[in-house]
Amino acid sequence: MSKSRKKEVIIKKASGEREPFDILKLEASLKNAGADNNTIKNIAADIESWVSEGVTTKSIYARAYKLLRRNKQKGAMRYRLKNALFSMGPSGYPFEHFIGELFKRMGYDVKVGQIVQGVTITHEIDVIATKGNRQNLMECKYTHDQGNRLSVQVPLYVNSRVSDIVEKRRDDPIYKGINFTPWVVTNARFSSNSEEYSKSKNIQLLGWDYPPGRGLKELIERENIFPVTILKSLNKKEKQQLMENRIVTCSQLMNNVDIITRLGIDERKRRALLNELEEITGVI
């Protein structure tokens, strides 16, 4: 819990009376609403940095409870996120495009499903993400099985493919100064052998909770980009139709709302969907 402000701020009550702002009262109301101590601390810090002379108690509590609802929404989405990623099939193409959109949000120039020439053969690279002098060549491995752990054969295979491509590009002036990095991305987890081998070969692994603290779940939440499969307002068939039209994120759907009409969704369901999209894309 936070301590009282050192500098007194006078706020306006609904009755028109004025009184010093008391953060302890706000914290007590949040606790009564069921918020945990960490949530209370974060919301109180936000309100303390925002509140100013003359602001109404109504505005203060409206902001506090808006933050509380968003916090609960984020917690609920985090719970649904894992299942949503495992529902992006049956093919792996929606997952590849989702990873592409994630890296676009992170500032990369992205190409999905590219045929690339190596020294010996051509290779299909699922995602190529480029930023500055760094180019990531990514193999995406989608699975339905939440208990699956990618074996070491996958990074072995990816390493050989990328080596063939890099050898071909080494003397090409177009790629002068570019550093190439092989990646393996999955919605599941990696075997310990995969992790050990990849560390020794400078292969980047990205899984549900790997690397620790910087896995898919953290990146998705940080970048505020969620798959359409997380939506409760749509059924499985409707989500599949969206993904077949390369709409794989909630943000993409918000920017292409006309497609909702083409899905044949009635007005009541449309309103519910738009409300859900606003909540999800507006999460802090």
CSV table of C-alpha atoms in Angstrom, one decimal:
chain,number,residue,atom,x,y,z
A,1,MET,CA,0.0,0.0,0.0
A,2,SER,CA,1.2,3.5,-0.8
A,3,LYS,CA,1.7,6.3,1.7
A,4,SER,CA,-0.1,9.6,1.7
A,5,ARG,CA,1.0,12.3,-0.7
A,6,LYS,CA,3.6,14.7,0.7
A,7,LYS,CA,2.0,17.5,-1.3
A,8,GLU,CA,-1.6,18.1,-0.5
A,9,VAL,CA,-4.0,18.2,-3.4
A,10,ILE,CA,-7.5,19.5,-2.9
A,11,ILE,CA,-10.2,17.7,-4.8
A,12,LYS,CA,-13.9,18.3,-5.3
A,13,LYS,CA,-16.6,16.0,-3.9
A,14,ALA,CA,-20.0,15.3,-5.6
A,15,SER,CA,-21.6,17.7,-3.1
A,16,GLY,CA,-19.4,20.5,-4.2
A,17,GLU,CA,-17.3,20.5,-1.0
A,18,ARG,CA,-13.6,20.4,-1.3
A,19,GLU,CA,-11.2,18.2,0.7
A,20,PRO,CA,-7.6,16.9,0.5
A,21,PHE,CA,-7.2,13.9,-1.7
A,22,ASP,CA,-6.7,10.8,0.5
A,23,ILE,CA,-5.1,7.8,-1.3
A,24,LEU,CA,-5.9,5.5,1.6
A,25,LYS,CA,-9.6,5.9,0.9
A,26,LEU,CA,-9.1,4.9,-2.7
A,27,GLU,CA,-7.0,1.9,-1.7
A,28,ALA,CA,-9.7,0.8,0.7
A,29,SER,CA,-12.3,1.0,-2.0
A,30,LEU,CA,-10.2,-1.1,-4.4
A,31,LYS,CA,-9.6,-3.7,-1.7
A,32,ASN,CA,-13.3,-3.9,-1.1
A,33,ALA,CA,-13.7,-4.4,-4.8
A,34,GLY,CA,-11.5,-7.5,-4.6
A,35,ALA,CA,-8.3,-6.2,-5.9
A,36,ASP,CA,-5.0,-7.8,-4.7
A,37,ASN,CA,-2.3,-5.7,-3.0
A,38,ASN,CA,-0.1,-5.5,-6.1
A,39,THR,CA,-3.0,-4.3,-8.3
A,40,ILE,CA,-4.0,-1.7,-5.6
A,41,LYS,CA,-0.4,-0.5,-5.5
A,42,ASN,CA,-0.2,0.0,-9.3
A,43,ILE,CA,-3.5,1.7,-9.6
A,44,ALA,CA,-2.8,4.0,-6.6
A,45,ALA,CA,0.6,5.0,-8.2
A,46,ASP,CA,-1.2,5.8,-11.4
A,47,ILE,CA,-3.9,7.9,-9.7
A,48,GLU,CA,-1.3,9.7,-7.5
A,49,SER,CA,0.7,10.8,-10.6
A,50,TRP,CA,-2.4,11.8,-12.4
A,51,VAL,CA,-4.6,13.6,-9.9
A,52,SER,CA,-4.5,17.4,-9.9
A,53,GLU,CA,-6.0,20.3,-8.1
A,54,GLY,CA,-9.8,20.6,-8.4
A,55,VAL,CA,-10.4,17.2,-10.0
A,56,THR,CA,-13.7,15.5,-8.9
A,57,THR,CA,-13.9,12.4,-6.8
A,58,LYS,CA,-16.2,11.0,-9.6
A,59,SER,CA,-13.4,11.3,-12.1
A,60,ILE,CA,-10.8,9.8,-9.7
A,61,TYR,CA,-12.9,6.7,-9.0
A,62,ALA,CA,-14.0,6.4,-12.6
A,63,ARG,CA,-10.3,6.2,-13.6
A,64,ALA,CA,-9.4,3.9,-10.8
A,65,TYR,CA,-12.2,1.4,-11.7
A,66,LYS,CA,-11.4,1.6,-15.4
A,67,LEU,CA,-7.9,0.6,-14.6
A,68,LEU,CA,-9.2,-2.2,-12.4
A,69,ARG,CA,-11.4,-3.6,-15.1
A,70,ARG,CA,-8.6,-3.5,-17.6
A,71,ASN,CA,-6.4,-5.3,-15.1
A,72,LYS,CA,-9.0,-8.0,-14.7
A,73,GLN,CA,-9.5,-8.2,-18.4
A,74,LYS,CA,-5.8,-8.7,-18.9
A,75,GLY,CA,-5.7,-11.4,-16.3
A,76,ALA,CA,-8.6,-13.2,-18.0
A,77,MET,CA,-7.0,-12.9,-21.4
A,78,ARG,CA,-3.7,-14.3,-20.1
A,79,TYR,CA,-5.7,-17.3,-18.9
A,80,ARG,CA,-7.2,-17.7,-22.4
A,81,LEU,CA,-4.2,-16.9,-24.4
A,82,LYS,CA,-2.5,-20.3,-24.3
A,83,ASN,CA,-5.6,-22.1,-25.5
A,84,ALA,CA,-6.0,-19.4,-28.2
A,85,LEU,CA,-2.6,-20.1,-29.6
A,86,PHE,CA,-3.3,-23.8,-29.6
A,87,SER,CA,-6.5,-23.1,-31.5
A,88,MET,CA,-4.9,-21.5,-34.5
A,89,GLY,CA,-4.8,-24.7,-36.6
A,90,PRO,CA,-5.4,-27.0,-38.2
A,91,SER,CA,-2.5,-25.8,-40.4
A,92,GLY,CA,0.5,-23.9,-39.2
A,93,TYR,CA,0.0,-21.0,-41.6
A,94,PRO,CA,-2.1,-18.8,-39.3
A,95,PHE,CA,0.5,-19.2,-36.6
A,96,GLU,CA,3.3,-18.1,-39.0
A,97,HIS,CA,1.3,-15.0,-40.0
A,98,PHE,CA,0.6,-14.3,-36.3
A,99,ILE,CA,4.4,-14.4,-35.5
A,100,GLY,CA,4.9,-12.1,-38.5
A,101,GLU,CA,2.4,-9.6,-37.1
A,102,LEU,CA,4.1,-9.8,-33.7
A,103,PHE,CA,7.5,-9.0,-35.1
A,104,LYS,CA,6.0,-6.2,-37.2
A,105,ARG,CA,4.7,-4.7,-34.0
A,106,MET,CA,8.2,-4.9,-32.7
A,107,GLY,CA,9.5,-2.7,-35.5
A,108,TYR,CA,10.7,-5.4,-38.0
A,109,ASP,CA,10.2,-5.5,-41.7
A,110,VAL,CA,8.5,-8.9,-42.2
A,111,LYS,CA,8.0,-11.3,-45.0
A,112,VAL,CA,6.1,-14.6,-44.5
A,113,GLY,CA,6.4,-17.8,-46.5
A,114,GLN,CA,9.4,-16.9,-48.6
A,115,ILE,CA,11.3,-19.2,-51.0
A,116,VAL,CA,15.0,-18.5,-50.5
A,117,GLN,CA,17.9,-19.8,-52.6
A,118,GLY,CA,20.8,-21.6,-50.8
A,119,VAL,CA,24.0,-22.9,-52.3
A,120,THR,CA,22.6,-26.4,-52.9
A,121,ILE,CA,18.8,-26.1,-52.9
A,122,THR,CA,16.0,-23.7,-52.3
A,123,HIS,CA,14.4,-23.4,-48.9
A,124,GLU,CA,11.0,-22.1,-47.7
A,125,ILE,CA,11.4,-19.8,-44.7
A,126,ASP,CA,8.3,-19.3,-42.7
A,127,VAL,CA,9.1,-15.7,-41.4
A,128,ILE,CA,12.0,-13.4,-42.4
A,129,ALA,CA,12.2,-10.4,-39.9
A,130,THR,CA,14.7,-7.7,-40.6
A,131,LYS,CA,15.7,-4.7,-38.5
A,132,GLY,CA,18.8,-2.6,-39.3
A,133,ASN,CA,21.7,-5.0,-40.0
A,134,ARG,CA,20.0,-8.0,-38.4
A,135,GLN,CA,17.9,-10.5,-40.3
A,136,ASN,CA,16.1,-13.3,-38.5
A,137,LEU,CA,15.3,-16.5,-40.5
A,138,MET,CA,12.5,-18.2,-38.7
A,139,GLU,CA,11.1,-21.7,-38.7
A,140,CYS,CA,7.6,-21.8,-37.0
A,141,LYS,CA,6.4,-25.0,-35.5
A,142,TYR,CA,2.8,-25.1,-34.6
A,143,THR,CA,1.3,-28.0,-32.6
A,144,HIS,CA,-2.1,-28.9,-31.2
A,145,ASP,CA,-0.5,-30.8,-28.3
A,146,GLN,CA,0.2,-28.5,-25.2
A,147,GLY,CA,2.4,-31.2,-23.8
A,148,ASN,CA,4.7,-31.3,-26.8
A,149,ARG,CA,8.3,-30.4,-26.5
A,150,LEU,CA,10.3,-29.8,-29.7
A,151,SER,CA,13.1,-32.2,-30.1
A,152,VAL,CA,16.7,-31.3,-31.0
A,153,GLN,CA,16.1,-32.4,-34.6
A,154,VAL,CA,14.3,-29.2,-35.3
A,155,PRO,CA,17.1,-26.7,-34.5
A,156,LEU,CA,19.5,-29.1,-36.2
A,157,TYR,CA,17.5,-29.0,-39.3
A,158,VAL,CA,17.0,-25.2,-39.2
A,159,ASN,CA,20.7,-24.6,-38.6
A,160,SER,CA,21.7,-26.6,-41.7
A,161,ARG,CA,19.2,-24.8,-43.8
A,162,VAL,CA,20.2,-21.3,-42.7
A,163,SER,CA,23.9,-22.2,-43.1
A,164,ASP,CA,23.1,-23.1,-46.7
A,165,ILE,CA,21.4,-19.8,-47.3
A,166,VAL,CA,24.0,-17.7,-45.5
A,167,GLU,CA,26.8,-19.3,-47.6
A,168,LYS,CA,24.9,-18.4,-50.7
A,169,ARG,CA,24.4,-14.8,-49.6
A,170,ARG,CA,27.9,-14.2,-48.2
A,171,ASP,CA,29.3,-12.7,-51.4
A,172,ASP,CA,26.1,-11.0,-52.5
A,173,PRO,CA,26.6,-7.2,-52.2
A,174,ILE,CA,22.9,-6.8,-51.4
A,175,TYR,CA,23.5,-8.5,-48.0
A,176,LYS,CA,26.8,-6.8,-47.2
A,177,GLY,CA,26.9,-6.1,-43.4
A,178,ILE,CA,23.8,-8.2,-42.6
A,179,ASN,CA,24.0,-10.6,-39.7
A,180,PHE,CA,21.8,-13.6,-40.1
A,181,THR,CA,20.3,-15.5,-37.2
A,182,PRO,CA,18.4,-18.8,-37.3
A,183,TRP,CA,15.2,-18.9,-35.1
A,184,VAL,CA,12.8,-21.7,-34.1
A,185,VAL,CA,9.4,-20.4,-32.9
A,186,THR,CA,6.7,-22.6,-31.4
A,187,ASN,CA,3.5,-22.3,-29.4
A,188,ALA,CA,4.7,-25.2,-27.2
A,189,ARG,CA,8.0,-25.8,-25.4
A,190,PHE,CA,11.5,-27.1,-26.2
A,191,SER,CA,13.3,-30.2,-25.0
A,192,SER,CA,16.4,-29.6,-22.9
A,193,ASN,CA,18.6,-30.9,-25.8
A,194,SER,CA,17.1,-28.3,-28.1
A,195,GLU,CA,17.9,-25.6,-25.6
A,196,GLU,CA,21.5,-26.8,-25.1
A,197,TYR,CA,22.2,-27.3,-28.8
A,198,SER,CA,20.7,-23.9,-29.8
A,199,LYS,CA,22.8,-22.0,-27.2
A,200,SER,CA,26.0,-23.6,-28.6
A,201,LYS,CA,25.0,-22.7,-32.2
A,202,ASN,CA,23.6,-19.2,-31.6
A,203,ILE,CA,20.1,-20.3,-32.6
A,204,GLN,CA,17.3,-18.2,-31.1
A,205,LEU,CA,14.4,-20.2,-29.6
A,206,LEU,CA,11.0,-18.6,-28.9
A,207,GLY,CA,8.4,-20.7,-27.2
A,208,TRP,CA,5.4,-20.3,-24.9
A,209,ASP,CA,7.6,-19.6,-21.9
A,210,TYR,CA,11.0,-19.6,-23.4
A,211,PRO,CA,13.4,-17.8,-23.0
A,212,PRO,CA,12.3,-17.3,-19.3
A,213,GLY,CA,10.6,-13.9,-18.9
A,214,ARG,CA,10.9,-13.2,-22.7
A,215,GLY,CA,8.7,-16.0,-24.1
A,216,LEU,CA,5.7,-15.7,-26.4
A,217,LYS,CA,3.3,-15.0,-23.6
A,218,GLU,CA,5.4,-12.0,-22.4
A,219,LEU,CA,6.0,-10.6,-25.9
A,220,ILE,CA,2.3,-10.9,-26.8
A,221,GLU,CA,1.2,-9.1,-23.7
A,222,ARG,CA,3.9,-6.5,-24.0
A,223,GLU,CA,3.1,-5.7,-27.6
A,224,ASN,CA,-0.7,-5.9,-26.9
A,225,ILE,CA,-1.3,-8.1,-30.0
A,226,PHE,CA,-3.7,-11.0,-29.5
A,227,PRO,CA,-4.8,-13.8,-31.9
A,228,VAL,CA,-8.5,-13.7,-33.1
A,229,THR,CA,-8.9,-17.2,-31.6
A,230,ILE,CA,-9.0,-15.5,-28.2
A,231,LEU,CA,-12.4,-13.9,-29.0
A,232,LYS,CA,-15.4,-15.2,-27.1
A,233,SER,CA,-17.9,-13.5,-29.4
A,234,LEU,CA,-17.0,-15.7,-32.4
A,235,ASN,CA,-17.5,-19.4,-33.0
A,236,LYS,CA,-14.8,-21.8,-34.3
A,237,LYS,CA,-16.1,-21.6,-37.9
A,238,GLU,CA,-16.1,-17.8,-37.9
A,239,LYS,CA,-12.5,-17.6,-36.5
A,240,GLN,CA,-11.4,-20.1,-39.1
A,241,GLN,CA,-12.9,-17.9,-41.8
A,242,LEU,CA,-11.0,-14.9,-40.5
A,243,MET,CA,-7.7,-16.8,-40.5
A,244,GLU,CA,-8.3,-18.0,-44.0
A,245,ASN,CA,-8.6,-14.3,-45.0
A,246,ARG,CA,-5.2,-13.6,-43.3
A,247,ILE,CA,-6.9,-11.9,-40.4
A,248,VAL,CA,-5.0,-13.5,-37.5
A,249,THR,CA,-4.9,-10.7,-34.8
A,250,CYS,CA,-7.6,-8.7,-33.0
A,251,SER,CA,-5.9,-5.5,-34.2
A,252,GLN,CA,-6.2,-6.6,-37.8
A,253,LEU,CA,-9.9,-7.3,-37.3
A,254,MET,CA,-10.4,-3.8,-35.7
A,255,ASN,CA,-8.8,-2.3,-38.8
A,256,ASN,CA,-10.9,-4.4,-41.2
A,257,VAL,CA,-14.4,-4.4,-39.6
A,258,ASP,CA,-16.1,-4.7,-43.0
A,259,ILE,CA,-15.1,-8.4,-43.0
A,260,ILE,CA,-17.5,-8.9,-40.1
A,261,THR,CA,-20.4,-8.2,-42.4
A,262,ARG,CA,-19.1,-10.6,-44.9
A,263,LEU,CA,-19.1,-13.3,-42.2
A,264,GLY,CA,-22.9,-12.9,-42.0
A,265,ILE,CA,-22.9,-11.9,-38.3
A,266,ASP,CA,-26.1,-10.3,-37.1
A,267,GLU,CA,-26.2,-6.8,-35.5
A,268,ARG,CA,-26.5,-8.0,-31.9
A,269,LYS,CA,-23.4,-10.3,-32.2
A,270,ARG,CA,-21.6,-7.6,-34.2
A,271,ARG,CA,-22.0,-5.1,-31.3
A,272,ALA,CA,-20.8,-7.7,-28.8
A,273,LEU,CA,-17.8,-8.5,-31.0
A,274,LEU,CA,-16.9,-4.8,-31.4
A,275,ASN,CA,-17.1,-4.3,-27.7
A,276,GLU,CA,-14.9,-7.2,-27.0
A,277,LEU,CA,-12.3,-6.0,-29.6
A,278,GLU,CA,-12.3,-2.6,-28.0
A,279,GLU,CA,-11.6,-4.1,-24.6
A,280,ILE,CA,-8.9,-6.4,-25.9
A,281,THR,CA,-7.0,-3.8,-28.0
A,282,GLY,CA,-7.4,-1.2,-25.3
A,283,VAL,CA,-5.7,-3.4,-22.6
A,284,ILE,CA,-2.8,-1.6,-20.9
